[in-house]
Short mmCIF file of C-alpha atoms and ligand atoms in Angstrom, two decimals:
data_model
loop_
_atom_site.label_atom_id
_atom_site.label_comp_id
_atom_site.label_asym_id
_atom_site.label_seq_id
_atom_site.Cartn_x
_atom_site.Cartn_y
_atom_site.Cartn_z
CA MET S 1 -18.71 123.17 -180.09
CA SER S 2 -18.06 126.34 -181.43
CA SER S 3 -14.32 128.05 -180.29
CA THR S 4 -14.93 131.90 -179.58
CA PRO S 5 -15.73 131.76 -176.46
CA LEU S 6 -17.68 133.81 -175.01
CA HIS S 7 -16.77 137.09 -173.07
CA LEU S 8 -18.21 138.02 -169.95
CA THR S 9 -16.75 141.03 -167.49
CA VAL S 10 -17.39 140.95 -164.08
CA SER S 11 -17.26 144.70 -162.03
CA ALA S 12 -18.75 147.15 -159.53
CA GLU S 13 -21.28 148.62 -159.60
CA ALA S 14 -22.94 152.03 -158.50
CA ALA S 15 -25.20 151.44 -155.88
CA ALA S 16 -25.22 147.66 -155.67
CA PRO S 17 -27.56 146.54 -153.58
CA GLN S 18 -26.57 143.36 -150.80
CA ILE S 19 -27.44 140.28 -151.82
CA SER S 20 -29.66 139.81 -148.64
CA ARG S 21 -28.65 136.32 -146.95
CA HIS S 22 -32.96 136.11 -146.47
CA ILE S 23 -32.95 134.36 -149.98
CA PHE S 24 -31.43 131.79 -149.47
CA GLY S 25 -34.16 130.58 -147.04
CA GLN S 26 -36.16 127.47 -146.79
CA PHE S 27 -40.06 126.15 -145.69
CA ALA S 28 -41.03 123.85 -143.90
CA GLU S 29 -45.19 122.24 -144.11
CA HIS S 30 -46.76 119.50 -141.96
CA LEU S 31 -46.73 118.54 -145.18
CA GLY S 32 -45.61 114.40 -146.08
CA ARG S 33 -43.00 113.58 -144.13
CA CYS S 34 -41.24 117.67 -144.10
CA VAL S 35 -42.26 117.94 -140.43
CA TYR S 36 -42.62 113.85 -139.29
CA GLU S 37 -39.84 112.40 -139.65
CA GLY S 38 -37.66 114.71 -141.60
CA ILE S 39 -37.37 117.18 -138.88
CA TRP S 40 -39.46 115.79 -135.42
CA VAL S 41 -38.46 111.97 -134.63
CA GLY S 42 -39.47 112.36 -130.47
CA GLU S 43 -37.32 112.62 -127.60
CA ASN S 44 -37.38 108.40 -128.06
CA SER S 45 -36.27 108.33 -131.33
CA SER S 46 -33.55 105.84 -132.26
CA ILE S 47 -32.11 108.08 -134.31
CA PRO S 48 -30.11 110.77 -133.09
CA ASN S 49 -31.84 113.66 -131.58
CA VAL S 50 -31.95 116.78 -129.78
CA ARG S 51 -35.46 117.28 -127.76
CA GLY S 52 -37.15 114.95 -130.73
CA ILE S 53 -35.29 117.24 -132.93
CA ARG S 54 -32.84 115.21 -136.11
CA SER S 55 -29.38 116.28 -135.03
CA ASP S 56 -28.14 115.23 -139.21
CA VAL S 57 -30.69 117.36 -140.50
CA VAL S 58 -29.51 120.17 -138.57
CA ALA S 59 -26.09 119.55 -139.47
CA ALA S 60 -27.08 119.19 -142.32
CA LEU S 61 -28.82 123.26 -142.17
CA ARG S 62 -26.07 124.47 -140.53
CA GLU S 63 -23.37 123.40 -142.98
CA ILE S 64 -25.67 125.56 -146.11
CA GLN S 65 -25.94 128.43 -143.45
CA VAL S 66 -29.63 128.44 -143.57
CA PRO S 67 -30.72 131.86 -142.84
CA ASN S 68 -34.44 131.01 -141.94
CA VAL S 69 -37.50 129.09 -141.96
CA ARG S 70 -40.41 129.97 -143.32
CA TRP S 71 -43.36 127.57 -140.50
CA PRO S 72 -45.93 125.98 -140.81
CA GLY S 73 -47.45 125.90 -144.47
CA GLY S 74 -48.21 126.90 -146.89
CA CYS S 75 -52.12 126.28 -147.10
CA PHE S 76 -51.87 124.29 -144.34
CA ALA S 77 -51.09 127.52 -141.89
CA ASP S 78 -54.52 128.25 -143.26
CA ALA S 79 -55.77 125.51 -141.76
CA TYR S 80 -53.73 125.55 -138.99
CA HIS S 81 -54.59 127.00 -134.92
CA TRP S 82 -52.07 127.05 -132.63
CA ARG S 83 -53.04 126.45 -129.62
CA ASP S 84 -53.30 122.36 -130.85
CA GLY S 85 -49.60 122.28 -130.91
CA ILE S 86 -48.24 123.83 -127.34
CA GLY S 87 -48.32 122.42 -123.84
CA PRO S 88 -47.46 118.59 -122.46
CA ARG S 89 -46.62 116.70 -125.78
CA ALA S 90 -49.40 114.65 -124.66
CA GLN S 91 -52.24 116.27 -124.03
CA ARG S 92 -52.20 118.18 -127.04
CA PRO S 93 -54.40 117.12 -129.83
CA ARG S 94 -54.41 114.14 -132.62
CA MET S 95 -56.43 114.98 -135.43
CA MET S 96 -56.14 114.59 -139.35
CA ASN S 97 -54.66 117.48 -141.53
CA ASP S 98 -57.56 117.44 -143.64
CA THR S 99 -55.09 120.13 -146.32
CA TRP S 100 -52.86 116.94 -146.47
CA GLY S 101 -54.79 113.57 -145.92
CA ILE S 102 -52.60 112.16 -142.87
CA PRO S 103 -52.11 112.32 -139.27
CA GLU S 104 -51.59 114.84 -136.90
CA THR S 105 -50.09 114.19 -134.10
CA ASN S 106 -49.71 118.60 -132.80
CA GLU S 107 -46.07 117.20 -131.20
CA PHE S 108 -44.05 119.57 -132.76
CA GLY S 109 -45.54 122.97 -132.97
CA SER S 110 -44.63 126.49 -131.63
CA LEU S 111 -41.53 126.16 -129.04
CA GLU S 112 -40.85 122.72 -130.95
CA PHE S 113 -40.33 124.50 -134.15
CA ILE S 114 -38.77 127.91 -132.81
CA ASP S 115 -36.19 125.24 -130.46
CA PHE S 116 -35.61 123.75 -134.11
CA CYS S 117 -34.61 127.42 -135.23
CA GLU S 118 -32.07 127.53 -132.79
CA GLN S 119 -30.67 124.63 -133.31
CA VAL S 120 -30.01 125.02 -137.17
CA GLY S 121 -28.72 128.79 -136.32
CA CYS S 122 -31.24 130.29 -138.43
CA GLU S 123 -34.24 132.72 -138.58
CA PRO S 124 -38.57 132.03 -137.57
CA VAL S 125 -41.36 133.14 -140.43
CA ILE S 126 -44.34 132.08 -138.28
CA CYS S 127 -46.95 132.23 -141.67
CA GLY S 128 -49.97 133.02 -139.89
CA ASN S 129 -53.80 131.89 -140.30
CA VAL S 130 -56.21 134.34 -141.70
CA GLY S 131 -58.27 131.80 -144.36
CA SER S 132 -60.08 129.81 -141.11
CA GLY S 133 -58.85 132.19 -138.66
CA THR S 134 -59.89 135.26 -136.80
CA VAL S 135 -57.29 138.71 -135.96
CA GLN S 136 -57.38 137.35 -131.79
CA GLU S 137 -56.29 134.18 -132.32
CA MET S 138 -53.20 135.88 -134.75
CA ARG S 139 -52.46 138.72 -132.96
CA ASP S 140 -52.45 135.64 -129.44
CA TRP S 141 -49.88 133.37 -130.52
CA LEU S 142 -47.17 137.20 -131.87
CA GLU S 143 -48.02 137.06 -127.81
CA TYR S 144 -47.20 134.06 -126.85
CA LEU S 145 -44.31 133.76 -129.18
CA ASN S 146 -43.03 137.41 -128.80
CA ALA S 147 -43.81 139.34 -124.98
CA PRO S 148 -41.52 139.13 -122.02
CA VAL S 149 -43.47 136.97 -119.67
CA GLY S 150 -45.89 139.52 -117.57
CA ARG S 151 -49.06 139.07 -120.35
CA PRO S 152 -51.17 135.97 -119.18
CA LEU S 153 -50.17 134.33 -122.49
CA SER S 154 -46.82 134.62 -122.33
CA ASP S 155 -46.53 133.48 -118.68
CA LEU S 156 -48.33 130.53 -119.85
CA ARG S 157 -44.97 129.97 -122.08
CA ALA S 158 -42.84 130.36 -119.32
CA ALA S 159 -45.46 127.60 -117.52
CA HIS S 160 -44.54 125.61 -121.11
CA GLY S 161 -40.71 125.86 -120.29
CA ARG S 162 -39.78 129.04 -122.16
CA PRO S 163 -39.87 132.29 -120.08
CA GLU S 164 -37.31 134.20 -123.26
CA PRO S 165 -39.17 135.71 -126.19
CA ALA S 166 -38.67 133.70 -129.19
CA ARG S 167 -38.42 136.87 -130.99
CA VAL S 168 -39.56 136.50 -134.34
CA ARG S 169 -39.04 138.92 -136.74
CA TYR S 170 -40.68 138.21 -140.14
CA TRP S 171 -44.41 137.19 -139.89
CA GLY S 172 -47.04 136.67 -142.71
CA VAL S 173 -50.42 137.36 -142.97
CA GLY S 174 -52.05 133.95 -144.48
CA ASN S 175 -50.71 132.37 -147.37
CA GLU S 176 -52.24 131.49 -149.97
CA SER S 177 -54.95 134.09 -149.46
CA TRP S 178 -56.65 133.89 -153.35
CA GLY S 179 -56.73 129.93 -153.44
CA CYS S 180 -56.13 127.56 -150.06
CA GLY S 181 -56.04 130.33 -147.83
CA GLY S 182 -59.97 131.24 -148.41
CA ASN S 183 -59.85 132.28 -152.09
CA MET S 184 -60.72 135.76 -151.37
CA ARG S 185 -60.32 138.21 -153.96
CA ALA S 186 -57.52 141.05 -153.81
CA GLU S 187 -59.99 144.32 -152.80
CA TYR S 188 -61.44 142.03 -150.10
CA TYR S 189 -58.04 140.75 -148.46
CA ALA S 190 -55.88 143.81 -148.99
CA ASP S 191 -58.93 144.92 -146.42
CA GLU S 192 -57.95 142.02 -144.38
CA PHE S 193 -54.41 142.71 -144.43
CA ARG S 194 -54.24 146.39 -142.89
CA ARG S 195 -56.59 145.07 -140.22
CA TYR S 196 -54.36 141.66 -138.63
CA ALA S 197 -51.56 143.82 -139.65
CA THR S 198 -53.37 146.14 -137.33
CA TYR S 199 -52.92 144.32 -134.21
CA LEU S 200 -49.62 142.64 -134.68
CA GLY S 201 -47.89 144.09 -132.02
CA GLY S 202 -44.69 144.13 -132.01
CA TYR S 203 -42.58 142.94 -128.52
CA MET S 204 -40.00 144.02 -129.53
CA LYS S 205 -36.79 147.39 -130.27
CA GLU S 206 -37.47 146.38 -134.16
CA PRO S 207 -40.62 146.43 -135.81
CA LEU S 208 -41.99 143.05 -136.25
CA HIS S 209 -41.52 142.19 -140.66
CA ARG S 210 -45.73 141.91 -141.12
CA ILE S 211 -45.39 139.64 -144.82
CA GLY S 212 -48.46 140.78 -147.10
CA CYS S 213 -49.91 137.60 -149.29
CA GLY S 214 -49.27 138.64 -152.69
CA PRO S 215 -49.77 136.84 -156.45
CA GLY S 216 -48.99 133.75 -157.42
CA VAL S 217 -47.78 133.31 -160.63
CA ASP S 218 -48.72 136.36 -162.90
CA ASP S 219 -51.40 137.66 -160.98
CA TRP S 220 -50.43 140.94 -161.97
CA HIS S 221 -53.54 142.19 -160.61
CA TRP S 222 -53.08 140.45 -157.04
CA THR S 223 -49.74 142.92 -156.67
CA GLU S 224 -51.55 145.64 -157.96
CA VAL S 225 -54.71 145.91 -155.14
CA MET S 226 -51.87 145.19 -152.88
CA MET S 227 -49.28 147.60 -153.30
CA ARG S 228 -52.34 150.06 -154.28
CA GLU S 229 -53.87 149.61 -150.67
CA CYS S 230 -51.60 148.23 -148.28
CA GLY S 231 -48.00 149.70 -149.71
CA ALA S 232 -48.35 153.81 -150.40
CA PRO S 233 -46.94 155.59 -148.17
CA ARG S 234 -49.74 156.74 -146.88
CA PHE S 235 -49.79 154.04 -144.52
CA HIS S 236 -48.46 153.44 -142.04
CA PRO S 237 -44.90 153.27 -142.92
CA GLU S 238 -44.51 149.68 -141.32
CA ILE S 239 -47.14 147.52 -141.85
CA MET S 240 -46.63 145.71 -144.94
CA SER S 241 -43.05 145.21 -145.55
CA GLY S 242 -42.81 142.48 -147.30
CA LEU S 243 -45.54 141.13 -150.34
CA THR S 244 -44.76 136.86 -151.71
CA LEU S 245 -45.06 135.43 -154.76
CA HIS S 246 -45.42 131.68 -155.20
CA TYR S 247 -44.15 130.06 -158.56
CA TYR S 248 -43.60 126.66 -158.65
CA MET S 249 -41.85 125.23 -161.46
CA ASN S 250 -44.52 123.08 -163.84
CA GLY S 251 -46.44 123.65 -160.75
CA GLY S 252 -49.76 121.69 -158.78
CA CYS S 253 -49.04 118.01 -159.77
CA PRO S 254 -48.02 117.66 -162.97
CA PRO S 255 -50.06 114.30 -164.28
CA GLU S 256 -46.46 112.49 -165.68
CA PHE S 257 -43.64 114.62 -165.68
CA TRP S 258 -41.07 112.79 -163.65
CA ALA S 259 -38.32 114.07 -161.69
CA THR S 260 -35.89 111.45 -162.90
CA ARG S 261 -36.73 110.70 -166.25
CA PHE S 262 -36.77 112.96 -168.68
CA ASP S 263 -34.92 113.65 -171.94
CA HIS S 264 -33.98 117.17 -173.78
CA GLN S 265 -36.44 117.88 -174.81
CA GLY S 266 -38.07 117.84 -170.73
CA TRP S 267 -34.65 119.09 -169.98
CA ASN S 268 -35.12 122.75 -171.79
CA HIS S 269 -38.42 122.35 -170.85
CA VAL S 270 -37.76 122.52 -166.61
CA MET S 271 -35.15 125.04 -168.23
CA ALA S 272 -37.19 127.30 -169.75
CA HIS S 273 -40.32 127.46 -167.26
CA ALA S 274 -37.40 127.90 -164.44
CA TRP S 275 -35.80 130.85 -165.84
CA GLU S 276 -40.03 132.22 -166.19
CA ILE S 277 -39.50 133.49 -162.69
CA ASP S 278 -37.19 136.63 -164.21
CA ARG S 279 -39.69 137.88 -166.23
CA LEU S 280 -42.80 137.20 -163.39
CA VAL S 281 -39.46 138.72 -160.83
CA ARG S 282 -38.95 141.97 -163.57
CA ARG S 283 -42.98 142.31 -164.16
CA HIS S 284 -44.06 141.95 -159.94
CA ALA S 285 -41.27 144.81 -158.93
CA GLU S 286 -41.99 147.46 -162.21
CA ILE S 287 -46.04 147.36 -160.24
CA MET S 288 -44.14 147.44 -156.73
CA ASP S 289 -42.03 150.14 -158.51
CA LYS S 290 -45.01 152.24 -158.89
CA TYR S 291 -46.17 152.90 -155.53
CA ASP S 292 -42.81 152.24 -153.81
CA ALA S 293 -39.80 153.70 -155.57
CA LYS S 294 -38.31 153.90 -152.75
CA LYS S 295 -38.48 149.61 -153.15
CA ARG S 296 -39.22 150.06 -148.88
CA ILE S 297 -40.93 146.54 -149.84
CA ALA S 298 -39.48 143.43 -150.36
CA LEU S 299 -40.83 140.87 -152.84
CA ILE S 300 -41.08 137.70 -151.03
CA VAL S 301 -40.54 134.33 -152.47
CA ASP S 302 -41.74 132.41 -150.18
CA GLU S 303 -42.83 129.18 -152.35
CA TRP S 304 -40.87 128.61 -155.73
CA GLY S 305 -38.80 124.58 -156.73
CA SER S 306 -39.51 122.70 -159.04
CA TRP S 307 -42.57 120.75 -158.54
CA TYR S 308 -43.42 117.13 -160.00
CA THR S 309 -45.42 113.67 -160.41
CA ALA S 310 -44.98 111.87 -157.25
CA GLU S 311 -42.40 109.83 -156.81
CA PRO S 312 -43.51 106.14 -157.69
CA GLY S 313 -44.21 104.16 -155.02
CA SER S 314 -44.68 107.37 -153.06
CA ARG S 315 -48.82 108.45 -151.52
CA PRO S 316 -49.19 110.94 -154.33
CA ASN S 317 -50.31 113.71 -151.24
CA GLU S 318 -47.17 113.21 -150.09
CA LEU S 319 -45.99 115.39 -153.03
CA PHE S 320 -42.22 113.46 -152.48
CA GLN S 321 -40.01 113.74 -155.70
CA GLN S 322 -36.43 112.49 -156.68
CA GLN S 323 -33.88 115.30 -157.45
CA THR S 324 -31.37 115.74 -161.21
CA VAL S 325 -28.56 117.89 -162.08
CA ARG S 326 -31.95 119.53 -163.02
CA ASP S 327 -32.70 120.34 -160.41
CA ALA S 328 -29.87 121.81 -159.27
CA LEU S 329 -29.45 123.97 -162.33
CA VAL S 330 -33.30 125.87 -161.23
CA ALA S 331 -31.69 126.11 -158.44
CA ALA S 332 -29.10 127.99 -159.38
CA LEU S 333 -31.05 130.31 -162.24
CA THR S 334 -33.42 130.88 -159.71
CA LEU S 335 -31.11 132.40 -156.77
CA ASN S 336 -29.14 133.54 -160.18
CA CYS S 337 -32.58 135.58 -160.67
CA PHE S 338 -32.48 136.61 -157.10
CA ILE S 339 -29.37 138.19 -157.00
CA ALA S 340 -30.05 140.43 -160.21
CA HIS S 341 -32.38 141.09 -158.52
CA ALA S 342 -31.07 141.42 -154.78
CA ASP S 343 -32.82 145.58 -154.62
CA ARG S 344 -36.66 143.89 -154.44
CA VAL S 345 -35.97 140.53 -154.03
CA ARG S 346 -34.95 140.34 -149.93
CA MET S 347 -36.51 136.93 -148.83
CA ALA S 348 -37.26 133.90 -150.60
CA ASN S 349 -37.82 130.74 -148.95
CA VAL S 350 -37.74 127.26 -151.50
CA ALA S 351 -40.37 124.84 -151.04
CA GLN S 352 -39.36 122.56 -149.36
CA MET S 353 -37.01 121.70 -146.46
CA ILE S 354 -36.91 117.63 -146.27
CA ASN S 355 -39.29 114.75 -148.26
CA VAL S 356 -40.83 117.38 -150.43
CA LEU S 357 -40.85 119.17 -153.48
CA HIS S 358 -37.54 120.51 -154.07
CA SER S 359 -36.02 119.45 -151.37
CA VAL S 360 -32.72 119.74 -150.08
CA ILE S 361 -32.62 117.29 -148.07
CA LEU S 362 -34.22 113.57 -147.97
CA THR S 363 -34.33 110.89 -145.40
CA TYR S 364 -34.79 107.80 -145.77
CA GLY S 365 -35.70 106.50 -142.20
CA GLU S 366 -32.75 107.14 -140.48
CA LYS S 367 -30.40 107.42 -143.60
CA ILE S 368 -30.24 111.49 -145.02
CA VAL S 369 -29.48 112.21 -148.73
CA LEU S 370 -28.51 115.32 -149.49
CA THR S 371 -29.37 116.59 -153.28
CA PRO S 372 -28.56 118.31 -156.19
CA SER S 373 -29.99 122.22 -154.57
CA TRP S 374 -28.15 121.28 -150.64
CA HIS S 375 -25.37 121.64 -152.99
CA VAL S 376 -26.42 124.23 -155.27
CA PHE S 377 -27.03 125.95 -151.43
CA HIS S 378 -24.30 124.84 -150.29
CA LEU S 379 -21.81 126.41 -153.63
CA TYR S 380 -23.83 129.75 -153.46
CA ARG S 381 -22.78 130.51 -149.32
CA PRO S 382 -20.46 133.59 -149.97
CA HIS S 383 -23.48 135.56 -151.92
CA GLN S 384 -25.11 135.44 -148.64
CA ASN S 385 -24.57 139.70 -147.65
CA ALA S 386 -22.44 139.82 -149.91
CA THR S 387 -22.52 143.14 -152.03
CA ARG S 388 -23.74 141.81 -155.95
CA LEU S 389 -20.76 143.25 -158.76
CA ALA S 390 -22.52 143.32 -162.57
CA VAL S 391 -22.14 140.57 -164.50
CA THR S 392 -22.31 142.14 -167.94
CA GLY S 393 -21.95 140.14 -171.78
CA ASP S 394 -23.54 139.20 -175.04
CA ILE S 395 -25.16 135.28 -173.29
CA PRO S 396 -26.53 134.08 -175.62
CA VAL S 397 -30.58 132.94 -175.36
CA SER S 398 -31.97 129.36 -176.02
CA ASN S 399 -35.67 128.58 -176.96
CA PHE S 400 -38.23 126.61 -175.88
CA SER S 401 -42.00 126.72 -177.07
CA ASP S 402 -41.81 130.78 -177.15
CA MET S 403 -40.40 130.68 -173.62
CA PRO S 404 -36.65 132.18 -173.24
CA TYR S 405 -33.57 131.42 -171.43
CA PRO S 406 -29.90 132.03 -170.71
CA ARG S 407 -27.30 129.78 -172.42
CA VAL S 408 -25.53 130.77 -169.36
CA SER S 409 -26.80 132.59 -166.11
CA VAL S 410 -23.87 134.08 -163.86
CA ALA S 411 -24.16 136.50 -160.83
CA ALA S 412 -21.45 138.04 -158.96
CA SER S 413 -20.98 139.51 -155.73
CA GLN S 414 -17.64 140.49 -154.09
CA ALA S 415 -18.15 140.08 -150.14
CA ALA S 416 -17.13 142.47 -146.87
CA ASP S 417 -13.25 140.10 -146.97
CA GLN S 418 -12.79 141.53 -150.56
CA SER S 419 -13.29 137.65 -152.05
CA ILE S 420 -15.26 137.89 -155.21
CA THR S 421 -17.33 135.16 -156.85
CA VAL S 422 -18.86 134.26 -159.72
CA THR S 423 -21.30 131.11 -160.11
CA LEU S 424 -22.56 129.33 -163.37
CA ALA S 425 -25.48 127.71 -164.09
CA HIS S 426 -24.51 125.79 -167.90
CA THR S 427 -28.17 125.13 -169.36
CA ASP S 428 -27.69 123.61 -172.17
CA PRO S 429 -28.00 119.86 -171.51
CA ALA S 430 -24.98 118.28 -174.24
CA GLU S 431 -22.86 120.72 -175.49
CA PRO S 432 -19.87 122.43 -173.99
CA LEU S 433 -19.62 126.21 -173.29
CA ALA S 434 -15.70 127.76 -173.70
CA ILE S 435 -16.45 131.68 -171.36
CA SER S 436 -14.38 133.82 -170.45
CA LEU S 437 -14.06 136.18 -168.12
CA ALA S 438 -12.61 139.44 -166.96
CA ILE S 439 -12.60 140.58 -163.16
CA PRO S 440 -10.88 144.38 -164.53
CA GLY S 441 -11.39 144.81 -160.97
CA LEU S 442 -9.49 142.22 -159.61
CA PRO S 443 -6.28 142.64 -157.45
CA GLY S 444 -2.36 140.72 -158.51
CA GLY S 445 -1.75 138.22 -156.71
CA VAL S 446 -5.50 136.70 -155.99
CA THR S 447 -6.07 133.08 -155.54
CA ALA S 448 -8.89 131.06 -157.75
CA THR S 449 -10.70 127.74 -156.05
CA GLY S 450 -14.04 126.36 -157.94
CA ARG S 451 -16.24 123.53 -156.99
CA ILE S 452 -18.96 121.87 -160.05
CA ILE S 453 -21.94 119.78 -159.62
CA THR S 454 -21.55 117.46 -162.78
CA ALA S 455 -24.09 114.49 -163.05
CA PRO S 456 -22.38 111.03 -164.33
CA GLU S 457 -26.01 110.85 -165.92
CA LEU S 458 -29.10 113.89 -166.51
CA THR S 459 -31.07 111.70 -164.45
CA ALA S 460 -29.24 110.62 -162.13
CA CYS S 461 -30.29 111.10 -158.40
CA ASN S 462 -29.42 110.53 -155.21
CA THR S 463 -29.96 107.89 -153.01
CA PRO S 464 -28.89 106.13 -149.77
CA GLU S 465 -27.42 103.29 -151.78
CA GLN S 466 -25.86 105.87 -153.75
CA PRO S 467 -25.39 109.28 -152.07
CA ASN S 468 -23.07 111.37 -153.82
CA ARG S 469 -24.17 110.53 -157.71
CA VAL S 470 -25.21 114.51 -157.95
CA THR S 471 -22.27 116.60 -155.82
CA ALA S 472 -20.45 118.73 -155.75
CA ARG S 473 -16.85 117.70 -156.57
CA ASP S 474 -13.22 120.55 -156.44
CA TRP S 475 -12.81 122.28 -159.82
CA SER S 476 -9.81 123.57 -161.05
CA SER S 477 -9.97 123.20 -165.01
CA PHE S 478 -9.27 126.89 -165.69
CA SER S 479 -6.70 129.03 -166.63
CA LEU S 480 -6.41 132.74 -164.38
CA LEU S 481 -3.80 135.02 -166.34
CA GLY S 482 -4.22 139.08 -165.05
CA HIS S 483 -7.83 139.81 -164.90
CA THR S 484 -9.20 137.16 -166.58
CA LEU S 485 -10.48 133.30 -165.60
CA THR S 486 -11.19 131.15 -169.06
CA THR S 487 -12.50 127.48 -169.59
CA THR S 488 -15.12 125.23 -170.96
CA LEU S 489 -17.81 124.65 -168.59
CA PRO S 490 -18.51 121.39 -169.85
CA PRO S 491 -22.51 120.68 -170.67
CA ALA S 492 -25.64 120.97 -167.73
CA CYS S 493 -23.69 121.74 -164.60
CA VAL S 494 -23.38 124.28 -161.95
CA ALA S 495 -20.85 125.52 -160.94
CA SER S 496 -18.78 128.61 -159.46
CA VAL S 497 -15.27 130.07 -158.43
CA THR S 498 -14.22 132.52 -155.51
CA PHE S 499 -11.09 134.52 -156.53
CA SER S 500 -9.35 135.49 -152.77
CA SER S 501 -6.21 137.56 -151.47
CA ARG S 502 -3.42 134.30 -150.39
CA LYS S 503 -2.61 134.00 -147.13
O1 LIG X 1 -45.78 123.69 -151.33
C1 LIG X 1 -46.88 123.25 -152.26
C2 LIG X 1 -48.45 124.07 -151.56
O2 LIG X 1 -48.22 124.73 -152.44
C3 LIG X 1 -48.54 124.87 -150.46
O3 LIG X 1 -49.08 124.64 -149.64
C4 LIG X 1 -49.33 125.72 -150.52
O4 LIG X 1 -49.06 127.06 -150.82
C5 LIG X 1 -49.09 126.00 -152.84
O5 LIG X 1 -49.97 125.90 -153.57
#
């Protein structure tokens, strides 16, 4: 261990952006056990529920202050026909979810989703069907959800028990239209987007956020075409307010890449591939800048997270995986990256919320387990809607297969109550790191409160039998002298310190 600490400074930025709380969003798809069992257990379940929606899950999501949930997919969105999921549940069609090869009862449909969002206290983000749908079908869905009573479809909604509009503000026009959502070319989709968006009327005072399908990973051409054809100011200013990006660390059902079996090489592989998000966001944002210097259009990373081989014993098409502190690092690195690009990245959704890929919650029948990433979202709550602060210093760079990533990634912000929060993601699996953190603007007499996520072993995970192996705990192994905090970060940890005035 080097005895010379790494010196970092946290200071106010000129024209600092607000960190949109929507970057801490979740994604729920009709995939595996995400919706059925994860959210929906039905009114007659022995699992405590409110109108069929499980209460333990709602409570855990409320605790991390989930700002929004994207639904119903994913690839499923471009195969979903909303009329299948409305009206009396007993009369809804039972069918196959051909996207993921599982039965679909349609018990969880539009109004159940809105009910779920209202129980969680978050905003709904609908992803509409372009791939196998029509413009008429999509605009009808919006009328059903958002129009005040007095139109055929809003009256139908009222007849289904919900007279008041759902007030959906975020609307995705297709999912991966370059892939499972229709295999389109960027040029073709751009025209489709404009056609669909034209008919997505606003039923509210404020305009609907129409979100265009953006690139997968490093498809710069897709971003270029979408910005040129739909993003330039000569178009109706409200036609596209967001463009998506999908990036999975190790994406796409990798063979033999296990969530809980790895060595230091596997650890470093994941750190480097997780930090790749920074290169992608930078480059896509540069392209967006060319057409939208005022940053009117948000980059919305509406699918991100780790993707491993499905957990042994689970069905491969359920994409169920466990999580370790390695994935807490993936989450922290990714969120720190979004904070660093907060001027452009204004919404994001981790994939996926429950029982699939990079989930914050796992359920085992009536039991619920909070994953290491749940603890990261919990730690990061003070960043929601706070003003970003600059973090400067000569951060050492690690390398894996020519892919650089920071030895420690740091984000800082100041909340409305003037408290300052710094979050640190320490990527080294073996060595501690001494740090001194100067915050020249810190008022006298503040207290520093720390939390840290570590694990007894790198491969440890939380299970129903041992739900708290990887968790956050109070952390006070630092000293605060004047404006400077000094500490030694243990290997492989995510830490946060909040500085607030004594009451
Ligand atoms: O999250 C799993 C799948 O990954 C989504 O359905 C799709 O959008 C992406 O390819």
